Amino acid sequence: MVKHNNIVPNVHLHKDWKLRVKTWFDQPGRKQTRRRKRAEKAAAIFPRPLQKLKPIVQCPTVRYNAKSRLGRGFTLAELKAAALSPVYARSVGISVDHRRVNRSEENFARNVARLNEYKNKLVLFPRNASKPKATDASAEELEKATQQRGVLMPIKAPRARAEKRAITAEEKKKSAFQTLRVARSQRRLAGYRKKKAEEEANK
């Protein structure tokens, strides 16, 4: 029952929801299309890898800066330290970002090491088989070469393992609870004891 002197409810909700709703019935089909296109691209660019090599960067903001992720591209300084030119790096599947600036020696060294590792693993096919260059791979390496389809050199998070050992006799005698209680009381009574010591000294 309507109470008080309000407007009589007369809501118009006939707004043809069924005409404006966004459907997504093609999601399974799209998934198949993306998969097929990836396979077609891999076949077209064989034996080159499907993805490019990306640097490891730290996430922004205080909340996430302890986490590492793959960045947009290597800086010009990182490429220079690894003895690579930006043009050559792009030609061998290395992403380059001329905007990014190195602000950490640790991250700079990590990405230079990543580039050097990639260079050592790189198998360069000769453009002209009859005239191979000194930097091109040997015939044996060309035969063993396979195409990399996933992420190139993914980030491997170090797993911290706890070491197991037997508890010593000294550790069994000590009480962790008692240690905490003593430390707590010392912190709480620090000011009172300091004041009392000063009063004793002034007598």
Short mmCIF file of C-alpha atoms in Angstrom, two decimals:
data_model
loop_
_atom_site.label_atom_id
_atom_site.label_comp_id
_atom_site.label_asym_id
_atom_site.label_seq_id
_atom_site.Cartn_x
_atom_site.Cartn_y
_atom_site.Cartn_z
CA MET A 1 0.00 0.00 0.00
CA VAL A 2 1.32 3.44 -0.96
CA LYS A 3 1.87 5.76 1.98
CA HIS A 4 2.18 9.55 2.24
CA ASN A 5 1.66 12.23 -0.40
CA ASN A 6 4.08 10.96 -3.07
CA ILE A 7 3.96 10.71 -6.84
CA VAL A 8 1.88 7.80 -8.05
CA PRO A 9 4.35 5.15 -9.33
CA ASN A 10 4.06 4.93 -13.11
CA VAL A 11 7.38 3.45 -14.28
CA HIS A 12 7.91 2.87 -18.01
CA LEU A 13 10.19 -0.15 -18.38
CA HIS A 14 9.27 -1.15 -21.94
CA LYS A 15 12.62 -0.24 -23.46
CA ASP A 16 13.21 -3.30 -25.70
CA TRP A 17 15.99 -4.86 -23.66
CA LYS A 18 16.22 -7.74 -26.13
CA LEU A 19 17.27 -5.34 -28.92
CA ARG A 20 20.00 -3.60 -26.89
CA VAL A 21 21.54 -6.60 -25.09
CA LYS A 22 25.08 -7.59 -26.12
CA THR A 23 25.31 -11.31 -26.83
CA TRP A 24 28.48 -13.40 -26.98
CA PHE A 25 27.34 -16.59 -28.64
CA ASP A 26 30.33 -16.59 -30.99
CA GLN A 27 32.86 -17.07 -28.15
CA PRO A 28 33.58 -20.79 -28.85
CA GLY A 29 33.85 -20.08 -32.57
CA ARG A 30 36.20 -17.15 -31.97
CA LYS A 31 38.42 -19.40 -29.85
CA GLN A 32 38.72 -21.87 -32.71
CA THR A 33 39.44 -19.04 -35.17
CA ARG A 34 42.24 -17.64 -32.97
CA ARG A 35 43.77 -21.09 -32.63
CA ARG A 36 43.61 -21.69 -36.39
CA LYS A 37 45.18 -18.31 -37.14
CA ARG A 38 48.03 -19.00 -34.69
CA ALA A 39 48.71 -22.30 -36.45
CA GLU A 40 48.59 -20.61 -39.88
CA LYS A 41 50.99 -17.88 -38.74
CA ALA A 42 53.38 -20.45 -37.24
CA ALA A 43 53.40 -22.37 -40.52
CA ALA A 44 53.92 -19.18 -42.55
CA ILE A 45 56.89 -17.89 -40.51
CA PHE A 46 58.52 -21.29 -39.89
CA PRO A 47 61.20 -21.76 -38.49
CA ARG A 48 60.99 -18.39 -36.72
CA PRO A 49 59.37 -18.40 -33.23
CA LEU A 50 55.74 -17.38 -32.95
CA GLN A 51 56.43 -14.72 -30.29
CA LYS A 52 59.25 -12.23 -29.79
CA LEU A 53 61.70 -12.10 -26.90
CA LYS A 54 60.52 -9.70 -24.18
CA PRO A 55 62.48 -8.19 -21.25
CA ILE A 56 61.76 -8.83 -17.58
CA VAL A 57 60.49 -5.68 -15.85
CA GLN A 58 59.12 -4.84 -12.41
CA CYS A 59 55.46 -3.92 -12.02
CA PRO A 60 54.74 -0.26 -11.10
CA THR A 61 53.39 1.09 -7.77
CA VAL A 62 54.35 0.09 -4.24
CA ARG A 63 51.66 -2.59 -4.17
CA TYR A 64 53.05 -4.64 -7.09
CA ASN A 65 56.71 -3.59 -7.48
CA ALA A 66 57.93 -6.87 -5.95
CA LYS A 67 56.43 -8.78 -8.90
CA SER A 68 58.19 -9.32 -12.23
CA ARG A 69 56.47 -9.50 -15.61
CA LEU A 70 57.38 -9.41 -19.30
CA GLY A 71 57.79 -5.88 -20.66
CA ARG A 72 57.22 -4.26 -24.06
CA GLY A 73 60.80 -4.30 -25.32
CA PHE A 74 64.49 -4.03 -24.49
CA THR A 75 66.04 -0.58 -24.05
CA LEU A 76 68.70 0.76 -26.39
CA ALA A 77 71.22 0.66 -23.52
CA GLU A 78 70.51 -3.04 -22.88
CA LEU A 79 70.97 -3.84 -26.57
CA LYS A 80 74.23 -1.88 -26.66
CA ALA A 81 75.58 -3.76 -23.63
CA ALA A 82 74.74 -7.05 -25.38
CA ALA A 83 76.50 -5.85 -28.58
CA LEU A 84 73.28 -5.71 -30.64
CA SER A 85 71.93 -2.96 -32.87
CA PRO A 86 68.19 -2.17 -32.68
CA VAL A 87 67.69 -2.98 -36.37
CA TYR A 88 69.46 -6.34 -36.11
CA ALA A 89 67.66 -7.16 -32.82
CA ARG A 90 64.25 -6.66 -34.46
CA SER A 91 65.31 -8.87 -37.38
CA VAL A 92 66.11 -11.83 -35.07
CA GLY A 93 62.93 -11.71 -32.98
CA ILE A 94 63.89 -9.33 -30.15
CA SER A 95 61.40 -6.64 -29.09
CA VAL A 96 62.83 -3.12 -28.84
CA ASP A 97 61.33 -0.22 -26.85
CA HIS A 98 63.14 3.07 -27.43
CA ARG A 99 61.02 4.83 -24.75
CA ARG A 100 61.84 2.68 -21.73
CA VAL A 101 64.71 3.90 -19.51
CA ASN A 102 66.85 1.79 -17.17
CA ARG A 103 66.66 2.99 -13.56
CA SER A 104 68.02 -0.12 -11.85
CA GLU A 105 71.44 -1.71 -12.26
CA GLU A 106 70.04 -5.09 -11.19
CA ASN A 107 67.27 -5.13 -13.81
CA PHE A 108 69.67 -3.80 -16.45
CA ALA A 109 72.14 -6.63 -15.78
CA ARG A 110 69.32 -9.19 -15.72
CA ASN A 111 68.05 -8.16 -19.17
CA VAL A 112 71.57 -8.02 -20.65
CA ALA A 113 72.13 -11.58 -19.40
CA ARG A 114 68.77 -12.54 -20.94
CA LEU A 115 69.86 -11.13 -24.30
CA ASN A 116 73.21 -12.93 -24.16
CA GLU A 117 71.48 -16.22 -23.32
CA TYR A 118 69.11 -15.74 -26.27
CA LYS A 119 72.06 -14.98 -28.56
CA ASN A 120 73.77 -18.22 -27.52
CA LYS A 121 70.61 -20.26 -28.17
CA LEU A 122 69.80 -18.50 -31.45
CA VAL A 123 69.96 -20.59 -34.63
CA LEU A 124 70.32 -18.28 -37.64
CA PHE A 125 69.26 -19.72 -40.98
CA PRO A 126 71.31 -18.42 -43.94
CA ARG A 127 69.46 -16.18 -46.40
CA ASN A 128 71.46 -17.71 -49.21
CA ALA A 129 72.20 -21.42 -48.62
CA SER A 130 75.08 -21.40 -51.09
CA LYS A 131 76.76 -18.40 -49.38
CA PRO A 132 76.37 -18.79 -45.59
CA LYS A 133 77.76 -16.04 -43.35
CA ALA A 134 80.04 -16.53 -40.33
CA THR A 135 77.14 -15.76 -37.94
CA ASP A 136 74.83 -18.36 -39.54
CA ALA A 137 74.28 -21.76 -37.93
CA SER A 138 75.96 -24.94 -39.13
CA ALA A 139 74.17 -27.65 -41.11
CA GLU A 140 73.87 -29.88 -38.01
CA GLU A 141 72.27 -27.08 -35.96
CA LEU A 142 69.84 -26.32 -38.81
CA GLU A 143 68.66 -29.94 -38.82
CA LYS A 144 68.09 -29.96 -35.05
CA ALA A 145 66.32 -26.55 -35.03
CA THR A 146 62.68 -26.54 -33.91
CA GLN A 147 60.07 -23.78 -33.84
CA GLN A 148 59.23 -22.21 -30.48
CA ARG A 149 55.48 -21.54 -30.25
CA GLY A 150 55.01 -20.47 -26.64
CA VAL A 151 56.53 -17.61 -24.62
CA LEU A 152 60.26 -17.26 -25.30
CA MET A 153 62.31 -17.82 -22.15
CA PRO A 154 59.43 -17.49 -19.65
CA ILE A 155 60.02 -16.07 -16.17
CA LYS A 156 60.97 -18.79 -13.70
CA ALA A 157 60.14 -17.71 -10.16
CA PRO A 158 62.69 -19.04 -7.63
CA ARG A 159 61.06 -21.48 -5.23
CA ALA A 160 62.08 -20.93 -1.60
CA ARG A 161 62.61 -24.26 0.09
CA ALA A 162 62.69 -24.67 3.86
CA GLU A 163 65.55 -26.75 5.22
CA LYS A 164 64.73 -29.52 7.65
CA ARG A 165 66.87 -30.29 10.70
CA ALA A 166 66.54 -31.81 14.14
CA ILE A 167 65.70 -29.58 17.13
CA THR A 168 68.71 -29.20 19.45
CA ALA A 169 68.66 -29.71 23.23
CA GLU A 170 69.24 -25.97 23.82
CA GLU A 171 66.25 -25.08 21.65
CA LYS A 172 64.08 -27.53 23.56
CA LYS A 173 65.00 -25.86 26.87
CA LYS A 174 64.09 -22.39 25.61
CA SER A 175 60.46 -21.25 25.47
CA ALA A 176 59.47 -19.07 22.52
CA PHE A 177 56.41 -17.82 24.42
CA GLN A 178 58.49 -16.84 27.43
CA THR A 179 61.00 -14.99 25.19
CA LEU A 180 58.16 -12.99 23.61
CA ARG A 181 56.62 -12.14 26.99
CA VAL A 182 59.96 -10.93 28.39
CA ALA A 183 60.62 -8.81 25.29
CA ARG A 184 57.11 -7.32 25.55
CA SER A 185 57.49 -6.41 29.21
CA GLN A 186 60.93 -4.88 28.59
CA ARG A 187 59.50 -2.68 25.83
CA ARG A 188 56.52 -1.61 27.96
CA LEU A 189 58.61 -0.84 31.05
CA ALA A 190 61.52 0.82 29.18
CA GLY A 191 60.29 4.39 29.82
CA TYR A 192 59.42 3.75 33.48
CA ARG A 193 62.81 2.12 34.18
CA LYS A 194 64.65 4.96 32.42
CA LYS A 195 62.79 7.55 34.51
CA LYS A 196 63.46 5.61 37.72
CA ALA A 197 67.19 5.33 36.88
CA GLU A 198 67.40 9.10 36.28
CA GLU A 199 65.68 9.79 39.63
CA GLU A 200 68.12 7.50 41.40
CA ALA A 201 71.07 9.26 39.71
CA ASN A 202 69.79 12.72 40.75
CA LYS A 203 69.45 11.86 44.45
#
